[in-house]
Tab-separated table of C-alpha atoms and ligand atoms in Angstrom:
chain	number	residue	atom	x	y	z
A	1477	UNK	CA	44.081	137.948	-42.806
A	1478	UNK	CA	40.999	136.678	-41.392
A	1479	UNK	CA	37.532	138.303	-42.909
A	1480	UNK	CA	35.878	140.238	-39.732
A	1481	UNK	CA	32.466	140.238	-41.176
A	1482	UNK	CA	32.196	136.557	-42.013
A	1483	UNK	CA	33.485	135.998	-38.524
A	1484	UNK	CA	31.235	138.072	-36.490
A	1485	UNK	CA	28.108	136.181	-38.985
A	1486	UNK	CA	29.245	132.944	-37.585
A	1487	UNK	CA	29.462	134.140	-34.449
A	1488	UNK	CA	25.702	135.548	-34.941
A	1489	UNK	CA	24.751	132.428	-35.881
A	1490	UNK	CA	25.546	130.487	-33.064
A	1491	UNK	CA	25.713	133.242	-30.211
A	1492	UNK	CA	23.208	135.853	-31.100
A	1493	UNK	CA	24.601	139.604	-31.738
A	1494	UNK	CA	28.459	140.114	-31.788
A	1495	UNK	CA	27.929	143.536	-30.759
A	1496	UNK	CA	30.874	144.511	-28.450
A	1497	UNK	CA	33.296	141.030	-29.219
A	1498	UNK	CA	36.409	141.443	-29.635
A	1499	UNK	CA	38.746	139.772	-32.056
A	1500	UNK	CA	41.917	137.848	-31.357
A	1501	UNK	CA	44.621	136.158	-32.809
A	1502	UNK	CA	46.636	133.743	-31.416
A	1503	UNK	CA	49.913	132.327	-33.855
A	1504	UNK	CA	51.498	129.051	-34.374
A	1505	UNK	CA	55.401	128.618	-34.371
A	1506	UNK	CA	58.427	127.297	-36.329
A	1507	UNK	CA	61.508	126.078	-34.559
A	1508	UNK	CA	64.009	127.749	-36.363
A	1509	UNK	CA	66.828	126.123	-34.694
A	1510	UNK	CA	67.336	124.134	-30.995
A	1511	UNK	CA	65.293	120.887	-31.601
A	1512	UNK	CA	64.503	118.199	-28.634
A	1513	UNK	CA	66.268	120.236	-26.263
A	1514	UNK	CA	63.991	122.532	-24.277
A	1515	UNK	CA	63.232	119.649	-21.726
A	1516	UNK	CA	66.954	119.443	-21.558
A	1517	UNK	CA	67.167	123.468	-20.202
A	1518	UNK	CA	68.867	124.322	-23.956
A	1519	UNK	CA	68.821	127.774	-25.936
A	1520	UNK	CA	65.800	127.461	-28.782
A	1521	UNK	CA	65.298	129.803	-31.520
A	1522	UNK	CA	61.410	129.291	-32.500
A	1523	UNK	CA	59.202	132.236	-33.970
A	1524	UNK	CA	55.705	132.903	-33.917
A	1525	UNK	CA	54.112	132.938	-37.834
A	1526	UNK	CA	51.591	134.482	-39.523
A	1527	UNK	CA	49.124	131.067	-39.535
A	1528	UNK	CA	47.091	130.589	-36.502
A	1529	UNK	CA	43.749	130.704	-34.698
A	1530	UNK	CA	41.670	133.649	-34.770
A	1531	UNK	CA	38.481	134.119	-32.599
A	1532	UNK	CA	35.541	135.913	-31.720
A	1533	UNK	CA	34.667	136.553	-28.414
A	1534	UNK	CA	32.278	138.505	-25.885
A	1535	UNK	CA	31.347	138.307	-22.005
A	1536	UNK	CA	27.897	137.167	-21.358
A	1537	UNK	CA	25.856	136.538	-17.842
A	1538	UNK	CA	25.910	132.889	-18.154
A	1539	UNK	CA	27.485	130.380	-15.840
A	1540	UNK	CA	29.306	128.523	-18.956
A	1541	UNK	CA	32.193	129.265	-21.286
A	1542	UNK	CA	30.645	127.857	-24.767
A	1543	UNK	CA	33.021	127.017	-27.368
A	1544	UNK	CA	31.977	126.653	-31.242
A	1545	UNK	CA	35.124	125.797	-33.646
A	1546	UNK	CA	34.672	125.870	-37.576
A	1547	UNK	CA	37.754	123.591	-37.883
A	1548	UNK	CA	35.737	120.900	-36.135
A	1549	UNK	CA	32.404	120.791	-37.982
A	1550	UNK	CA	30.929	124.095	-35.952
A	1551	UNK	CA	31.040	121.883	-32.731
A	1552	UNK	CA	30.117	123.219	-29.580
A	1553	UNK	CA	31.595	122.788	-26.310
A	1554	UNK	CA	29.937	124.167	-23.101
A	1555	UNK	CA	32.336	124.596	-19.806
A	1556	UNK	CA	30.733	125.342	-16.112
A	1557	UNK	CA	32.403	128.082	-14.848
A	1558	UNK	CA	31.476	126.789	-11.387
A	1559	UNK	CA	31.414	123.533	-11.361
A	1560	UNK	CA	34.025	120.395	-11.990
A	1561	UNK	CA	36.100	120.608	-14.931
A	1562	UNK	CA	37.088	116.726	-15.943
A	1563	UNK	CA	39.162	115.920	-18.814
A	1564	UNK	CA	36.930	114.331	-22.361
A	1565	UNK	CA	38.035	111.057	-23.612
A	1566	UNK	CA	40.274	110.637	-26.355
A	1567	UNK	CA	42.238	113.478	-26.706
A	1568	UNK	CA	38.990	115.767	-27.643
A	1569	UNK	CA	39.871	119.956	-28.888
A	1570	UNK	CA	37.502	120.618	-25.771
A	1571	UNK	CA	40.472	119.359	-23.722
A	1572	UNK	CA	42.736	122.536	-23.865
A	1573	UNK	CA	40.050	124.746	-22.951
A	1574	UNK	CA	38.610	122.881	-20.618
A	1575	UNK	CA	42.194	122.293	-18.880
A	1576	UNK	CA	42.259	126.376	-19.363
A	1577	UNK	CA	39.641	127.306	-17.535
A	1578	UNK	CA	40.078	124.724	-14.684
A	1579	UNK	CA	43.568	125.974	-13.929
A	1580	UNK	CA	42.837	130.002	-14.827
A	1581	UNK	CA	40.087	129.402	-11.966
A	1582	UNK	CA	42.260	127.301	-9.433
A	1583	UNK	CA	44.996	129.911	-9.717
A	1584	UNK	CA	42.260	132.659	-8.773
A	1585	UNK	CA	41.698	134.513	-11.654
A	1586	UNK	CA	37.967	135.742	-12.077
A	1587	UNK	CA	36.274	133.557	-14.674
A	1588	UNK	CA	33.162	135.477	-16.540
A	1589	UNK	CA	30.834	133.713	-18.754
A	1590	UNK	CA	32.013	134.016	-22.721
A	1591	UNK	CA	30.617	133.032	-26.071
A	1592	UNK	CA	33.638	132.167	-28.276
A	1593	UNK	CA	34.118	131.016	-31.982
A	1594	UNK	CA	37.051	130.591	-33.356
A	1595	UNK	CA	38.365	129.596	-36.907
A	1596	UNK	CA	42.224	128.323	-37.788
A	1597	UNK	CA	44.755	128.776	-40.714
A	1598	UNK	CA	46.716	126.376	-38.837
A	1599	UNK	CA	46.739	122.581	-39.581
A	1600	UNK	CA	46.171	120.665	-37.265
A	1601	UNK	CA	48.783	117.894	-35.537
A	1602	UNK	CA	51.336	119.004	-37.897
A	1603	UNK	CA	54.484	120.475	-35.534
A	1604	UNK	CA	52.982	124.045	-36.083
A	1605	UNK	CA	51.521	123.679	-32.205
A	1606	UNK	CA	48.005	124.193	-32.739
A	1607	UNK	CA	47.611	122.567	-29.226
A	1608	UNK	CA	50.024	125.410	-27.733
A	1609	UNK	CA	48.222	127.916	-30.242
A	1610	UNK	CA	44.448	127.378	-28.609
A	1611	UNK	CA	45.579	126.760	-25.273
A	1612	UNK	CA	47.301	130.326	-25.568
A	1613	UNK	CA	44.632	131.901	-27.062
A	1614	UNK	CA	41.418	130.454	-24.838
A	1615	UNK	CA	43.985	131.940	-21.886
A	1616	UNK	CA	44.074	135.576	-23.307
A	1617	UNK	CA	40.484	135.522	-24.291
A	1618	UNK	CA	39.480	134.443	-20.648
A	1619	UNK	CA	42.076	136.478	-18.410
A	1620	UNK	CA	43.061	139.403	-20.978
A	1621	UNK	CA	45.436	140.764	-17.909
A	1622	UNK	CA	47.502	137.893	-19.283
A	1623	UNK	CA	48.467	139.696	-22.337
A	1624	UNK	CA	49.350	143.158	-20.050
A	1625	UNK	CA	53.301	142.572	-20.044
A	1626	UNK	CA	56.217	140.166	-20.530
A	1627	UNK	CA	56.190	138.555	-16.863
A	1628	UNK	CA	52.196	138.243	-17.154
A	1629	UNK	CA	52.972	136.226	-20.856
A	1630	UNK	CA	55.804	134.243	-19.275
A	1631	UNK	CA	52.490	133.012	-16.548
A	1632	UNK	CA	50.336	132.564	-19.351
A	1633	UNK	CA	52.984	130.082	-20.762
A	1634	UNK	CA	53.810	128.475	-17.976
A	1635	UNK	CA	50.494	128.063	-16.478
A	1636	UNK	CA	49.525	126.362	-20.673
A	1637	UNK	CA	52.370	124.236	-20.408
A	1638	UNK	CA	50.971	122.663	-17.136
A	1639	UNK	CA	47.763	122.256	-18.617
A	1640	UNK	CA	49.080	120.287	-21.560
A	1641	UNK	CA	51.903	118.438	-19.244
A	1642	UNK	CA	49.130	117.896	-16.478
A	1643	UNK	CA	45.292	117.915	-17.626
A	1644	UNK	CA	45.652	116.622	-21.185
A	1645	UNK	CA	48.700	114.153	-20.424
A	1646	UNK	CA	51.513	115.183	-22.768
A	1647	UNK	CA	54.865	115.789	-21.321
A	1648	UNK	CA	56.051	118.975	-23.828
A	1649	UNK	CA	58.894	120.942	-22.880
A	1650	UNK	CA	57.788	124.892	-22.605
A	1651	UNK	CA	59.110	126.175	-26.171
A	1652	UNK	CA	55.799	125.970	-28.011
A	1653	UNK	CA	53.885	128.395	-25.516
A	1654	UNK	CA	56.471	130.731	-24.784
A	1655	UNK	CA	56.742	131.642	-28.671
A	1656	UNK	CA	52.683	131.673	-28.878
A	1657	UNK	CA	52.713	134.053	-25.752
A	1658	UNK	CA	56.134	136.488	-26.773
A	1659	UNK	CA	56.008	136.363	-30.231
A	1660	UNK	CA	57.150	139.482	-32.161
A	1661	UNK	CA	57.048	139.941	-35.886
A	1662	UNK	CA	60.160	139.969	-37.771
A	1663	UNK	CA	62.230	138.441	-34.949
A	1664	UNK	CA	62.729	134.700	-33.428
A	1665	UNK	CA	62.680	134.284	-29.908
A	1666	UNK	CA	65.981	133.450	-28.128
A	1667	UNK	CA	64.826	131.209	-25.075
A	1668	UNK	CA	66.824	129.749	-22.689
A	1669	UNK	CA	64.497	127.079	-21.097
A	1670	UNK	CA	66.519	126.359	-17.911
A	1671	UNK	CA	65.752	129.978	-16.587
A	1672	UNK	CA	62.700	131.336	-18.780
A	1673	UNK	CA	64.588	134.146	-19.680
A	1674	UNK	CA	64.388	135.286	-23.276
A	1675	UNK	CA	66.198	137.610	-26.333
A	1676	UNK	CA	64.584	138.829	-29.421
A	1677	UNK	CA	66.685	138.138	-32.525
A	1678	UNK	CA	65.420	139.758	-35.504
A	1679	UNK	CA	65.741	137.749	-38.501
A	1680	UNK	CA	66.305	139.829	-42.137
A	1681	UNK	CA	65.935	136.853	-44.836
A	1682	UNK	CA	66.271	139.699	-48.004
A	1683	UNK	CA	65.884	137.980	-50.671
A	1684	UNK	CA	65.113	134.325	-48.704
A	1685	UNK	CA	61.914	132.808	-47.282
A	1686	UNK	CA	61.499	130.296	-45.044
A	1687	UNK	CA	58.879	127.834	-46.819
A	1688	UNK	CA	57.266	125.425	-44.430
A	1689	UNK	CA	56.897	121.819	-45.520
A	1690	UNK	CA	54.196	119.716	-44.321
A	1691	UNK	CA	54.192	116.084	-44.784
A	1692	UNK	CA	50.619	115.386	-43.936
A	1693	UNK	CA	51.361	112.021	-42.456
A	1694	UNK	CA	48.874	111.358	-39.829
A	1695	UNK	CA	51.399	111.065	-36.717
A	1696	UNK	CA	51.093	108.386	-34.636
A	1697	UNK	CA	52.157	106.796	-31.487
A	1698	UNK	CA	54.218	111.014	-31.301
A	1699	UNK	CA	53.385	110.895	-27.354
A	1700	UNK	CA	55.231	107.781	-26.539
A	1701	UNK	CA	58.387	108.194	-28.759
A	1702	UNK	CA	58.440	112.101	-27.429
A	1703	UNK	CA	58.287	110.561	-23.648
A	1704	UNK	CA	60.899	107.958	-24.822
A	1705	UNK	CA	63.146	110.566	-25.894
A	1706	UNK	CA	62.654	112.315	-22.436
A	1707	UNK	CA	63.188	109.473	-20.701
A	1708	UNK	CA	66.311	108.814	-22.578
A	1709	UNK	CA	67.542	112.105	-21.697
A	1710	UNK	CA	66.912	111.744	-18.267
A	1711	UNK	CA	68.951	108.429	-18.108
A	1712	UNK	CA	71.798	110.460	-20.212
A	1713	UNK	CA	71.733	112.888	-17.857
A	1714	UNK	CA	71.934	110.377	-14.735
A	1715	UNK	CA	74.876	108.455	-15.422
A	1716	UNK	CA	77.195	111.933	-16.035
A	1717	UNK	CA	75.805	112.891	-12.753
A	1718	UNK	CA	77.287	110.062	-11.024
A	1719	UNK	CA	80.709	111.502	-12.427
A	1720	UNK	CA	80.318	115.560	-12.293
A	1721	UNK	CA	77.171	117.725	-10.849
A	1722	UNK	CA	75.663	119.642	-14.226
A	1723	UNK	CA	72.065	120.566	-13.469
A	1724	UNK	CA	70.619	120.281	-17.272
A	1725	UNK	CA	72.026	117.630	-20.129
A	1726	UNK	CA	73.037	120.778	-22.089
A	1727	UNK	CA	75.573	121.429	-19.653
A	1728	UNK	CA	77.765	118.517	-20.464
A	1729	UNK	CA	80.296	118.273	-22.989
A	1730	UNK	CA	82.050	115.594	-25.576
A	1731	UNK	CA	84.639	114.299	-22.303
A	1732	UNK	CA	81.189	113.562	-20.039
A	1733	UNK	CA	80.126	111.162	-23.182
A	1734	UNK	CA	82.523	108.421	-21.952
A	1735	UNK	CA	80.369	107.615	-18.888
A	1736	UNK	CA	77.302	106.535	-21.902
A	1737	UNK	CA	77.934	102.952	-22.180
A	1738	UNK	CA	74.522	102.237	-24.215
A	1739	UNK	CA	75.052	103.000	-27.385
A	1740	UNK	CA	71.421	104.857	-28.032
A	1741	UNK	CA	71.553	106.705	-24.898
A	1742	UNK	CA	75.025	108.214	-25.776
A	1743	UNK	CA	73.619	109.353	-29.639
A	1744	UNK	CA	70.890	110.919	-27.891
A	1745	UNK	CA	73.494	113.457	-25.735
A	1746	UNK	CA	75.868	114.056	-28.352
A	1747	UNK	CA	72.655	115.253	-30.019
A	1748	UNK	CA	71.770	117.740	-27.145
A	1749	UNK	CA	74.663	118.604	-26.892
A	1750	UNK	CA	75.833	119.507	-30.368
A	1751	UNK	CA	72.091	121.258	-30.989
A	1752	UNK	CA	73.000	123.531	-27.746
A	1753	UNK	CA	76.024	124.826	-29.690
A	1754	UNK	CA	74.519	125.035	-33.156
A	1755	UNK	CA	71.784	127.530	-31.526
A	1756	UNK	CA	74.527	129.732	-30.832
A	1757	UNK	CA	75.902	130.063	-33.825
A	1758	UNK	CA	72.918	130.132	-35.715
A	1759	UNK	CA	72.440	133.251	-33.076
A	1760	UNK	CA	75.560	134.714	-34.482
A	1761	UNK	CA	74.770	133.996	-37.567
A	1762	UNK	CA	71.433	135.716	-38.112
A	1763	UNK	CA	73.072	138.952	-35.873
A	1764	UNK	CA	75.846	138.672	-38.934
A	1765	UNK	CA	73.475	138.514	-41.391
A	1766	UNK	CA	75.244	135.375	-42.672
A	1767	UNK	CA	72.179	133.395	-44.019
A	1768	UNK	CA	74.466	131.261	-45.715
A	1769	UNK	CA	76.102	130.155	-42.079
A	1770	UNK	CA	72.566	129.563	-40.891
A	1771	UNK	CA	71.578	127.156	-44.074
A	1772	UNK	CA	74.584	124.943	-43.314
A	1773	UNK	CA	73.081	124.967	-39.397
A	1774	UNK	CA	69.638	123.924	-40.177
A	1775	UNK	CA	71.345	120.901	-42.516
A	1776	UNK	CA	73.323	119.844	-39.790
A	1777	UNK	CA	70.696	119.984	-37.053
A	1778	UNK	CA	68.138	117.801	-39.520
A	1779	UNK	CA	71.173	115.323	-39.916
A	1780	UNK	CA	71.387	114.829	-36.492
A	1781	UNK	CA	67.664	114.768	-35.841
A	1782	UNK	CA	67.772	111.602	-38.657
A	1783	UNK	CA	71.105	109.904	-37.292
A	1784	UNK	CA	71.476	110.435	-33.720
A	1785	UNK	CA	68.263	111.377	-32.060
A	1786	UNK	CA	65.920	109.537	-34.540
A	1787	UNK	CA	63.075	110.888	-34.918
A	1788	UNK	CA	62.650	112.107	-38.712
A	1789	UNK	CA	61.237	109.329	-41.120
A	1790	UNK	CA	61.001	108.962	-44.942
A	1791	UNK	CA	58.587	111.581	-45.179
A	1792	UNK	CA	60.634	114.271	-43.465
A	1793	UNK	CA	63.439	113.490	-45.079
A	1794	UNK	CA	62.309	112.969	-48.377
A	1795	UNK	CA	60.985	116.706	-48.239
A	1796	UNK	CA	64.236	117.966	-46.620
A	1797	UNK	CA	66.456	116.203	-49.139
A	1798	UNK	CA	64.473	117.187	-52.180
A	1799	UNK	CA	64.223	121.085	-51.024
A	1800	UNK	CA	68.122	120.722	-50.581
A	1801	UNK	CA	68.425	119.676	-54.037
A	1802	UNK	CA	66.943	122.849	-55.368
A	1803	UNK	CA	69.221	125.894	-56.739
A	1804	UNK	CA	68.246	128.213	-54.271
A	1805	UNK	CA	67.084	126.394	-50.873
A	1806	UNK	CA	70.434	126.999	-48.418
A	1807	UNK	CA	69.263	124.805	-45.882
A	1808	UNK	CA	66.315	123.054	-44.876
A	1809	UNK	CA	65.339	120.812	-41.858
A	1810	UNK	CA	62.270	118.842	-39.670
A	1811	UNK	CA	60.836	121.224	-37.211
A	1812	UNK	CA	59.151	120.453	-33.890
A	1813	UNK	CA	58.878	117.015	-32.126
A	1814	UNK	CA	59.333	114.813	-35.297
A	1815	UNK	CA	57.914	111.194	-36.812
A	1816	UNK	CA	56.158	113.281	-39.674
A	1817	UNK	CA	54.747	116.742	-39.043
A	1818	UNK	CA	56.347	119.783	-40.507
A	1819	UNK	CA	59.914	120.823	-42.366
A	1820	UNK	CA	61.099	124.384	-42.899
A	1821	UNK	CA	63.655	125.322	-46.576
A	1822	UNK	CA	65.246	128.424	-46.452
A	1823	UNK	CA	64.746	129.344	-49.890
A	1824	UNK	CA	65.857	132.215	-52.434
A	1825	UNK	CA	62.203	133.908	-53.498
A	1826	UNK	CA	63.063	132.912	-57.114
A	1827	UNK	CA	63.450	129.376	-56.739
A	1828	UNK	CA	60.436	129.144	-54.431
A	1829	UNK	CA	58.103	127.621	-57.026
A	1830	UNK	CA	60.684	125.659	-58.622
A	1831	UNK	CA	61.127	123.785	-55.038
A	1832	UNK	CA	57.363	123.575	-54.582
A	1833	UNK	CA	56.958	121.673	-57.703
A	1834	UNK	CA	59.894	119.107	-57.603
A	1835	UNK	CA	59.358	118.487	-53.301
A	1836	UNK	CA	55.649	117.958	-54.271
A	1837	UNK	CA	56.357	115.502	-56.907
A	1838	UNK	CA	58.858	113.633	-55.600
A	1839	UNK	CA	56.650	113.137	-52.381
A	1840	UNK	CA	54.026	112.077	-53.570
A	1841	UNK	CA	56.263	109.231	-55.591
A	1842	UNK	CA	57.910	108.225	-52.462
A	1843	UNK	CA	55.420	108.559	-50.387
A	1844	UNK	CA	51.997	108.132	-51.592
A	1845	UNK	CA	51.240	111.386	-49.787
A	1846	UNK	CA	50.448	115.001	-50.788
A	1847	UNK	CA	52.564	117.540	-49.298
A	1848	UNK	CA	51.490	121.044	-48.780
A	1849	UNK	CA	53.845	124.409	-48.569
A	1850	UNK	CA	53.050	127.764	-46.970
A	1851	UNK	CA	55.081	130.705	-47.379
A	1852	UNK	CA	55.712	131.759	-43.928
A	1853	UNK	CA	56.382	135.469	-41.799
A	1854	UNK	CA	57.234	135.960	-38.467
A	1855	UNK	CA	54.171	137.839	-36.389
A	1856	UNK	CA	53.426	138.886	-33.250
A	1857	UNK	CA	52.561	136.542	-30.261
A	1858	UNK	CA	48.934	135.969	-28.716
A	1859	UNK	CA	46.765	139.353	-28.801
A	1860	UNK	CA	43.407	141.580	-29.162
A	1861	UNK	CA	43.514	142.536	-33.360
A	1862	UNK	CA	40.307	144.555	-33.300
A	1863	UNK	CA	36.699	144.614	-32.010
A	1864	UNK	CA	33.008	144.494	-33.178
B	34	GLA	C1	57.190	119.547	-29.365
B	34	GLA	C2	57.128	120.001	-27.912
B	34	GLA	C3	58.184	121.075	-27.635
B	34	GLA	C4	59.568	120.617	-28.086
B	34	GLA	C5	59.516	120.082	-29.513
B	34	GLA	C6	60.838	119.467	-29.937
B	34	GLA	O1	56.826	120.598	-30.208
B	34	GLA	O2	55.844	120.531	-27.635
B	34	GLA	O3	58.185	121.396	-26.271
B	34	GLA	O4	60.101	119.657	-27.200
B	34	GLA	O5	58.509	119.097	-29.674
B	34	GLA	O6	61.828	120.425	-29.970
């Protein structure tokens, strides 16, 4: 939990008295299940966890929205509430707010002047969607009637989504925001991207965790293999269409596969398509309470994330396959778009540390590379937590 007082002292420092600021939280996600398919309108499972940004923030007369973020040396960025909003070179933090504001403003919703610091538990660039996290969060802080109900979230998403598709130039599907915006603790959020329509599935682990693995690779060159893997999906999803009218790749089955001639076009559908049904029964599985059912799903799905839709690497799969080798860890798999980023074990509580201690060590053998492990719970999407 994030220390109020130390909070509303940097805040002092930069901003002057915090009197009156309120506090928010805004969460990163897992992907629990339903990888690489939400830009192919498929069910995903994600859920909003208990790492995230947190901020401090309070309305002042100014004409600028000015931004100081511990996680990047106490910068400062300053955005005119009046004036043009242009994009920063080189994928720059200031991007996502600055995108924020611009379309929060072109959409006509008041903008105020704010002071705003925040601080993160969330690393950075490491499939946890810190991008989706502060874009969320910078929304809520500047139109709160954002956070009123579940169509005004479902906006907040959406309108995030564009920002990062549109003013910062990465073509995500909409999973990562709508977890960040309907988040709620102890349950995963049942999305079907096609129609933005949503289920919450509460998850009871009893005696299991879910342990998130990061690799800490520096990820590279993520952008153009994700928008390679779109683009493959597109093509998949022209040539059935020649054949039989399905809107979404999701919507075609094993016999629709014949019309794939190339050979990597036709693993990457079989992958869609077997993902679509594995977030169903995973679905089931969780309603059953048959953890065991859901280990087995997670194994497959990281299989075919390695062999069909390629985009794990020896660091993912070194940490999934040394997690799976631990008495204790039912399943385990690479979460979120891939090439290095984050893993998630479902784990028995006793064998936690055991699996911490062998994954770390043969990592860093492999690898070179130091892996770190957080001990993850659900929580609740974007929101107010308190005031000063
Ligand atoms: C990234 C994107 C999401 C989703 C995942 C892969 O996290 O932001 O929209 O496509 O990759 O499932």
């Amino acid at each position: 939990m994030v220390n109020v007082n130390r909070l509303s002292n940097e805040f002092e420092k930069h901003f002057g008295s915090p009197k009156g600021a309120k506090i928010y939280f805004s969460p990163g996600r897992i992907n629990i299940i339903g990888e690489h398919i939400d830009y192919n309108g498929g069910y995903v499972l994600p859920a909003a966890i208990d790492r995230g940004i947190f901020a401090i923030a309070k309305e002042t007369n100014s004409n600028e929205i000015a931004i100081c973020s511990a996680d990047f040396s106490d910068e400062m960025i300053r955005i005119p509430i009046h004036n043009e909003i242009a994009p920063l070179p080189n994928m720059h933090w200031g991007n996502y707010p600055c995108g924020i504001v611009k379309y929060l403003r072109d959409a006509g919703y008041p903008i105020k002047g704010m002071y705003i610091y925040l601080e993160s538990t969330l690393p950075k660039s490491s499939g946890l969607s810190s991008s989706a996290c502060l874009e969320c969060l910078i929304a809520a802080i500047i139109s709160p009637q954002l956070l009123n109900d579940n169509a005004s979230r479902i906006s907040m998403a959406l309108l995030c989504q564009r920002v990062e598709n549109e003013f910062v130039g990465v073509k995500c599907g909409i999973m990562d925001q709508m977890s960040i915006a309907l988040g709620k603790k102890d349950h995963a959020l049942l999305l079907n991207t096609a129609n933005i329509t949503f289920r919450h599935i509460p998850i009871h682990l009893g005696e299991y965790i879910i342990l998130i693995m990061n690799t800490k690779k520096p990820r590279n060159l993520i952008e153009s293999k994700y928008n390679e893997r779109l683009s493959e999906c597109h093509h998949a999803l022209a040539l059935i269409k020649k054949h039989r009218p399905i809107e979404n790749l999701v919507d075609a089955t094993e016999a629709d596969l014949t019309h794939i001639d190339d050979v990597v076009i036709y693993k990457r559908a079989r992958h869609v398509i077997a993902e679509q049904i594995r977030v169903q029964k995973a679905v089931q599985a969780l309603e059953e309470g048959n953890l065991f059912e859901l280990g087995k799903l997670l194994d497959e799905s990281h299989s075919s994330l390695r062999n069909e839709y390629e985009v794990s690497g020896i660091e993912l799969d070194t940490l999934v396959n040394a997690a799976r080798s631990v008495e204790g860890c039912i399943g385990a798999r690479m979460i979120g778009a891939g090439f290095g980023g984050c893993a998630i074990a479902l784990v028995h509580r006793d064998a936690v540390e055991n699996l911490i201690n062998y994954a770390s060590n043969v990592y860093r053998e492999k690898t070179g590379f130091t892996a770190e492990f957080y001990k993850c719970t659900t929580s609740d999407g974007v929101g107010i937590i308190g005031e000063v």
